[in-house]
CSV table of C-alpha atoms in Angstrom, one decimal:
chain,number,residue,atom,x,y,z
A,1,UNK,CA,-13.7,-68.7,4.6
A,2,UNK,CA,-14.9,-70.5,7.7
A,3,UNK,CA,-11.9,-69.1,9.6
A,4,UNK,CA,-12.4,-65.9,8.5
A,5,UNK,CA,-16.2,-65.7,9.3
A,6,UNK,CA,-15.4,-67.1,12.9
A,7,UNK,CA,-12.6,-64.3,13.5
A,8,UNK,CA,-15.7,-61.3,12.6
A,9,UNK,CA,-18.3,-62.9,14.9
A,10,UNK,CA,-15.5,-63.9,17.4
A,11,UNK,CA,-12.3,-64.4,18.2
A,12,UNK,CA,-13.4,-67.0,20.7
A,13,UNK,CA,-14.2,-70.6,19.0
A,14,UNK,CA,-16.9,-71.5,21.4
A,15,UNK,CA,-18.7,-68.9,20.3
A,16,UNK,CA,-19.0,-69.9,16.5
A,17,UNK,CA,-19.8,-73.0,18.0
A,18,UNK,CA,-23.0,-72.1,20.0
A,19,UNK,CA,-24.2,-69.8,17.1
A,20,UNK,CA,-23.9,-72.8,14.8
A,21,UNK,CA,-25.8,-74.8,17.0
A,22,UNK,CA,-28.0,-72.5,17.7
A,23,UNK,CA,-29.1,-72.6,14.0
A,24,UNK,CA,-30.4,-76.0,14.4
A,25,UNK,CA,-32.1,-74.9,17.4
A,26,UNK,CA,-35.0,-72.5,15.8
A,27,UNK,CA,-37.3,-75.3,14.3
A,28,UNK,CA,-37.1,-76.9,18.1
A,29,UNK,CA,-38.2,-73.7,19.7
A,30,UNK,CA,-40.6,-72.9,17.1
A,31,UNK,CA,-42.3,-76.2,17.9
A,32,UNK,CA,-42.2,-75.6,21.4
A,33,UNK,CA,-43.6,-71.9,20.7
A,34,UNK,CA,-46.7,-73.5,19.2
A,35,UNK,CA,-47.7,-76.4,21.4
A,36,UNK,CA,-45.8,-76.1,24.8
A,37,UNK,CA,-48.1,-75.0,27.8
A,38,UNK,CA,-45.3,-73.8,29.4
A,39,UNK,CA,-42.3,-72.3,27.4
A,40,UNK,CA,-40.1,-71.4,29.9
A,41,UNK,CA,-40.5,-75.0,31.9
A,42,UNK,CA,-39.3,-76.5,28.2
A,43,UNK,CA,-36.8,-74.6,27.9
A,44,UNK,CA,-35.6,-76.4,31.3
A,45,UNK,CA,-36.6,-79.6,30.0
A,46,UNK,CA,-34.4,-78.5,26.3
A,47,UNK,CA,-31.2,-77.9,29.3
A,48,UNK,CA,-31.7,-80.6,31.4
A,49,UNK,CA,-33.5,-83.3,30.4
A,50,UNK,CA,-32.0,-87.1,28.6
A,51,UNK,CA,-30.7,-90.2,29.8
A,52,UNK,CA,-26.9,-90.3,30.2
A,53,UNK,CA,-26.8,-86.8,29.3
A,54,UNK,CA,-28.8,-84.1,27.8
A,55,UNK,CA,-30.4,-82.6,24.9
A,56,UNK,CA,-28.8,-78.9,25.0
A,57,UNK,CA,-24.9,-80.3,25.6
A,58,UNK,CA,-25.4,-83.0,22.9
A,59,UNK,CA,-25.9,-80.5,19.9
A,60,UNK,CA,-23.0,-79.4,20.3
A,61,UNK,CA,-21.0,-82.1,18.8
A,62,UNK,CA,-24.0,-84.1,17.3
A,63,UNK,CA,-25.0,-80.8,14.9
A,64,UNK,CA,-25.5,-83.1,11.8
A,65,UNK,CA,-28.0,-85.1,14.2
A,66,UNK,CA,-29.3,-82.4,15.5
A,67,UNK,CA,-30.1,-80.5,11.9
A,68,UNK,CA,-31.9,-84.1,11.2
A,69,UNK,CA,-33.7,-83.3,14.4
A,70,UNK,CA,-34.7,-80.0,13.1
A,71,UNK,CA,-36.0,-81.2,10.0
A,72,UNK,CA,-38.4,-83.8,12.6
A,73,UNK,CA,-39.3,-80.6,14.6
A,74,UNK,CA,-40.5,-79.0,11.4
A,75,UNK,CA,-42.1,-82.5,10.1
A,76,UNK,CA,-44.4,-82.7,13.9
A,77,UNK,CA,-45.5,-79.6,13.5
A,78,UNK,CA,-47.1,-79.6,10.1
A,79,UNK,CA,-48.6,-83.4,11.3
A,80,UNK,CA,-50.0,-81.4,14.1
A,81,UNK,CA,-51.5,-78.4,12.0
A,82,UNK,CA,-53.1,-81.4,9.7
A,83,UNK,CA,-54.7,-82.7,12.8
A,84,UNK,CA,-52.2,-85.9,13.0
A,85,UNK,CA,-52.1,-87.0,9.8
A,86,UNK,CA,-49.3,-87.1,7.1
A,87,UNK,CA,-49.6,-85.1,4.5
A,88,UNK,CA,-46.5,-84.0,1.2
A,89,UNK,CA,-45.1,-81.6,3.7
A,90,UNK,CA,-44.6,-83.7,6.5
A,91,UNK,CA,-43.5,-86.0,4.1
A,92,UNK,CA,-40.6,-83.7,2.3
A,93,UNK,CA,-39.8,-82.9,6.1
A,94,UNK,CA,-38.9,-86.3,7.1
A,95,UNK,CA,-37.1,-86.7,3.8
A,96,UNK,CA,-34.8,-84.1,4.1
A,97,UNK,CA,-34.3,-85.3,8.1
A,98,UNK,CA,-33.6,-88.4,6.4
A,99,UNK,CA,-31.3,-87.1,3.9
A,100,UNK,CA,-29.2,-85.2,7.1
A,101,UNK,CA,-29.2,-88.6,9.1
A,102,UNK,CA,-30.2,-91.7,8.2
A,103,UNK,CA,-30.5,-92.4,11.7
A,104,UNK,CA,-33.9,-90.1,11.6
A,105,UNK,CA,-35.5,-93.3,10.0
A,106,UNK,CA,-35.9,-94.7,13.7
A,107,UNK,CA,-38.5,-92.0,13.9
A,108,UNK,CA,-40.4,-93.0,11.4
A,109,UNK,CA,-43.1,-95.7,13.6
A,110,UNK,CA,-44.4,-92.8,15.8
A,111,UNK,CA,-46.1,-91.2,13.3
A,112,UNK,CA,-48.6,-94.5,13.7
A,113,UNK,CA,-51.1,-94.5,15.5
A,114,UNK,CA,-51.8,-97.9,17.6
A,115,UNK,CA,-52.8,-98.6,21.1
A,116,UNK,CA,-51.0,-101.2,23.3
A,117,UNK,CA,-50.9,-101.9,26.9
A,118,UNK,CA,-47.8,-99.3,27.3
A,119,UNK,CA,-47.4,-100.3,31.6
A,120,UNK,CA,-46.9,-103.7,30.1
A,121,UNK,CA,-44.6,-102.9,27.8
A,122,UNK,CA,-42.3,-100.7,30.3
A,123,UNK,CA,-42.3,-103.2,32.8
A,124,UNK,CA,-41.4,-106.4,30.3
A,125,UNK,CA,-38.7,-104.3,28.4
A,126,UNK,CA,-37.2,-102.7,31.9
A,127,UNK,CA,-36.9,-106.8,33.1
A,128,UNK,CA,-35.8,-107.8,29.4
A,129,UNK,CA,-33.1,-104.6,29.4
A,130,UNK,CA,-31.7,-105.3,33.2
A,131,UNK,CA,-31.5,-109.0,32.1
A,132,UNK,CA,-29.6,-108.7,28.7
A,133,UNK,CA,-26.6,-107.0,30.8
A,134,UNK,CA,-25.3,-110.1,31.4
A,135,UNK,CA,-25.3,-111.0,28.2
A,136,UNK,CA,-23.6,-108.3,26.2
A,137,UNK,CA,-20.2,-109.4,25.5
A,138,UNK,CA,-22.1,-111.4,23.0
A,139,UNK,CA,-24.1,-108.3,21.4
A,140,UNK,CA,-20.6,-106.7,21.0
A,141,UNK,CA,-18.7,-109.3,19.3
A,142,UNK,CA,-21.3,-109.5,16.7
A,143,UNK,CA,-20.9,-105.6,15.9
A,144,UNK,CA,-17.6,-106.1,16.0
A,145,UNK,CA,-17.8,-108.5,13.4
A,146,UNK,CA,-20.4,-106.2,10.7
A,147,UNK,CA,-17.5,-103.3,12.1
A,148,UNK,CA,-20.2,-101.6,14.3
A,149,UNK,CA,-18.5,-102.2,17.8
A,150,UNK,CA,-17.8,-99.0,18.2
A,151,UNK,CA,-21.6,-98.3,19.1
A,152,UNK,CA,-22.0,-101.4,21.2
A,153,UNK,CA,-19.4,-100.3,23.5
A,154,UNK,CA,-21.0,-101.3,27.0
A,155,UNK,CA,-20.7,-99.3,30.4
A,156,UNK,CA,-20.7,-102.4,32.7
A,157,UNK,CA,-21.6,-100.3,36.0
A,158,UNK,CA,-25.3,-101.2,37.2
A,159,UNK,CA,-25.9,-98.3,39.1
A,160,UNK,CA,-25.0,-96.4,36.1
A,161,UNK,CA,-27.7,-98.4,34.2
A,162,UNK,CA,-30.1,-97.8,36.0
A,163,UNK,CA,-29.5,-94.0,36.6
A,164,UNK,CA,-30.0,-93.7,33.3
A,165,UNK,CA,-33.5,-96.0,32.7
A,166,UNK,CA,-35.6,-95.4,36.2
A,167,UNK,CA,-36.4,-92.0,35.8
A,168,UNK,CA,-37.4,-92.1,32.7
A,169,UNK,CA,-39.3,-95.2,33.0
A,170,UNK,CA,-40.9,-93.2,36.3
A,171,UNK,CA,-42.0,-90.4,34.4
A,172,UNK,CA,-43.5,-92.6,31.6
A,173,UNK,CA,-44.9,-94.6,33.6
A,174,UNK,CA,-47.1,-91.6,35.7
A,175,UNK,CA,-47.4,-90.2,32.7
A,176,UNK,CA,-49.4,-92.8,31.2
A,177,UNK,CA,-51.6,-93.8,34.2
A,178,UNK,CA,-52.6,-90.6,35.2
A,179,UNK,CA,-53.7,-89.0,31.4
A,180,UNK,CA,-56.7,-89.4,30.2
A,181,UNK,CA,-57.3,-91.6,27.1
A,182,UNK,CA,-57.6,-89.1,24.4
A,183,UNK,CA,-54.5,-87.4,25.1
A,184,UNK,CA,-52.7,-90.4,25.3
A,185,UNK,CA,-53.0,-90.8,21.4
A,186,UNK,CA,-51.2,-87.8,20.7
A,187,UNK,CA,-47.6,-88.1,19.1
A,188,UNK,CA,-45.7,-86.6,21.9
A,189,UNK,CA,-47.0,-90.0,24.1
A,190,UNK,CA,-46.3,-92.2,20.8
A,191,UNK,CA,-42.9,-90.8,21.2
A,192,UNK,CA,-42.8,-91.2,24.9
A,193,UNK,CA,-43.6,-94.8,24.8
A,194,UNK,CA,-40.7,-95.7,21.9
A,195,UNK,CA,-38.5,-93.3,24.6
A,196,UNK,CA,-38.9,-95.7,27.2
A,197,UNK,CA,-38.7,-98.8,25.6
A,198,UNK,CA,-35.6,-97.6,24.3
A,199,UNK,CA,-34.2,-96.5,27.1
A,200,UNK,CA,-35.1,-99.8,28.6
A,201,UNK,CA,-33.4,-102.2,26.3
A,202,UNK,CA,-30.5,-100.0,25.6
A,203,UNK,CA,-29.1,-98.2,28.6
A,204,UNK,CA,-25.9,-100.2,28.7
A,205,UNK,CA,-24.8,-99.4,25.7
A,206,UNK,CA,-22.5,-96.0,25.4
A,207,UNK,CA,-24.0,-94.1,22.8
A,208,UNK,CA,-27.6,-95.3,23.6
A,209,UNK,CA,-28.4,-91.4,24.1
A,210,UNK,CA,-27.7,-90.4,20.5
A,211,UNK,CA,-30.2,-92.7,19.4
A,212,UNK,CA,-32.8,-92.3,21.9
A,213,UNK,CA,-32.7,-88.6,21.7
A,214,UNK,CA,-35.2,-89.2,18.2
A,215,UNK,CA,-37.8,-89.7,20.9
A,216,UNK,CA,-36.8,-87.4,23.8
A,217,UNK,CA,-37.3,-84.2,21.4
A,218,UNK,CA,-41.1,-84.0,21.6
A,219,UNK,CA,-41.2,-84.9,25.7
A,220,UNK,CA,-40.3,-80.8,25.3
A,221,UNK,CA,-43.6,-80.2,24.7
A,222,UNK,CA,-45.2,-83.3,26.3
A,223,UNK,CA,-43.4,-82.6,29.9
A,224,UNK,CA,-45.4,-79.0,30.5
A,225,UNK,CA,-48.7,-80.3,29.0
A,226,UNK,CA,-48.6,-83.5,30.8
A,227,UNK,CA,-48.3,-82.2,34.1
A,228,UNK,CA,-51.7,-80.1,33.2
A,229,UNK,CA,-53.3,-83.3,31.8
A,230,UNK,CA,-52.9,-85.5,34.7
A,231,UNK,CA,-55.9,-86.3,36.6
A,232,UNK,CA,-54.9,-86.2,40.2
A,233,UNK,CA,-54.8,-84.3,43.1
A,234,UNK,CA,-53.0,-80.4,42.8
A,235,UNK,CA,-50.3,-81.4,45.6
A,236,UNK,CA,-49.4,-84.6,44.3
A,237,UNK,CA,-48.7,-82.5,41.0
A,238,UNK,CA,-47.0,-80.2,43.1
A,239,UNK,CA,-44.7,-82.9,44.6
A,240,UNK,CA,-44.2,-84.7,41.0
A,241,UNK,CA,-42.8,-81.6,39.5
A,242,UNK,CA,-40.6,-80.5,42.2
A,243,UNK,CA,-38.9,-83.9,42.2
A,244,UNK,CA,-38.6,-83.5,38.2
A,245,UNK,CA,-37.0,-80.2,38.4
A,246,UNK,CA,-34.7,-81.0,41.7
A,247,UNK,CA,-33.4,-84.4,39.8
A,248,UNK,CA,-32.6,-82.9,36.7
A,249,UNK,CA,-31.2,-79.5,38.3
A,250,UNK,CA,-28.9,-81.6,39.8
A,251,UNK,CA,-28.1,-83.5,36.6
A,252,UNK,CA,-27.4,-80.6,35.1
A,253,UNK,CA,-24.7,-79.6,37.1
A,254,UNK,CA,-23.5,-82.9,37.4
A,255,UNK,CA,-23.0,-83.4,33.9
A,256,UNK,CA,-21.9,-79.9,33.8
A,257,UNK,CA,-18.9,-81.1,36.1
A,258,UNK,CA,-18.2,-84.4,34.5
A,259,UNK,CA,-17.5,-82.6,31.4
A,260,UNK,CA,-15.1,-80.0,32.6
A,261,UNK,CA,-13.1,-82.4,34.1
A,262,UNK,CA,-12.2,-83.2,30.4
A,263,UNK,CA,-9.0,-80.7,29.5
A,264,UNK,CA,-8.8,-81.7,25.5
A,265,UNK,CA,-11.8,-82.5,23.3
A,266,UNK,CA,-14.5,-82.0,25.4
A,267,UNK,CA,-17.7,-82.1,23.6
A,268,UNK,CA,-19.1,-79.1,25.4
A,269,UNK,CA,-16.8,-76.4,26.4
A,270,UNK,CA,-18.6,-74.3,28.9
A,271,UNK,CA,-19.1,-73.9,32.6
A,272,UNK,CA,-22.9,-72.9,32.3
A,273,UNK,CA,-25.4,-73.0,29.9
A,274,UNK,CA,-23.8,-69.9,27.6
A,275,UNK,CA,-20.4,-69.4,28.8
């Protein structure tokens, strides 16, 4: 039946592929409908934006993840209509995120609200990540021995490392010094926070994106507001968001690349965005 429905929509199998992706897609953009300053600049963010890759090109082959994702998307935005607080339908939300991937359950400390010394926390978990490279042969025979190896794989290039954890530790960092207290509470800077930390401690490992993506859904919303919430001068905004939108225009086209260089089982079969 699936074949069938595939030849009536298309006769190209890309195409089933987007439109079944793009299913999981409508909670995210009604989330960024509702609370993004800027739709069109998260909609750049949604094509552009992650740490070894990005968000668009993973749901592609991560559409059970990403229908978990969904579910979150839905689950943030009744918190938000209750004014941040859980309530039974933010709870059947997460459940049924849960119920999609268990991996959701990672989520699950944003929605608490505590203040710490976030700088801190970048800084000590950047030093502790960069540090812990040495020592990962170790971390992998110990998945290898509970038969999760296969998501310790490490990707022993530095430079690679730390492409992947400074600009996100940048942006989190300005971010965070630059916003005033009362936004800084919200969940999309919760989520920022676990994000970095993340990032931080586990860049080296392979498929560190899949589960760092949890937190890099909401910076869709957070990325446009931020830049309005900053206190500081309009040309060093100016300057801040060109750099962000040069860097990951030219990530995008580099991962872009990368991919097509793949001839069999590439995870995203395209040379742009929709083709």
């Amino acid at each position: 039946q699936t074949g069938k429905f595939k030849q009536a929509l298309s006769h190209n199998e890309n195409f089933y592929l987007f439109v079944t992706a793009l299913i999981t897609f409508c909670p995210i953009y009604w989330y960024i409908g509702k609370y993004s300053s800027c739709k069109v600049m998260s909609l750049f963010v949604f094509l552009t934006f992650g740490t070894a890759t990005m968000m668009y090109f993973m749901s592609f082959y991560l559409m059970r993840q990403y229908l978990s994702i969904a579910f979150l998307s839905l689950a943030i935005v009744f918190y938000k209509k209750n004014n941040e607080k859980i309530n039974k339908n933010v709870v059947l939300l997460y459940c049924i995120a849960l119920s999609m991937h268990i991996a959701s359950l990672i989520f699950l400390p944003v929605f608490y609200k505590y203040k710490k010394n976030v700088i801190l926390l970048f800084v000590i978990t950047f030093v502790i990540g960069s540090i812990t490279t040495h020592y990962f042969s170790d971390f992998y025979a110990l998945g290898a021995l509970i038969g999760k190896g296969q998501y310790l794989q490490n990707n022993a290039e530095r430079f690679y490392q730390y492409m992947m954890t400074l600009p996100l530790f940048a942006l989190g960092t300005m971010f965070v010094l630059f916003t005033d207290e009362g936004h800084l509470k919200l969940i999309e800077y919760r989520s920022l926070y676990f994000a970095v930390v993340f990032n931080n401690l586990f860049s080296i490992v392979d498929y560190s994106d899949r589960t760092i993506v949890y937190f890099l859904f909401p910076l869709l919303v957070l990325i446009p507001n931020a830049f309005n919430y900053m206190k500081i001068k309009i040309l060093y905004k100016v300057i801040a968001f060109a750099v962000f939108v040069a860097y990951y225009s030219y990530k995008y086209y580099s991962v872009l690349n990368l991919y097509s260089e793949f001839q069999n089982d590439s995870p995203v079969p395209y040379r742009s965005c929709l083709y």
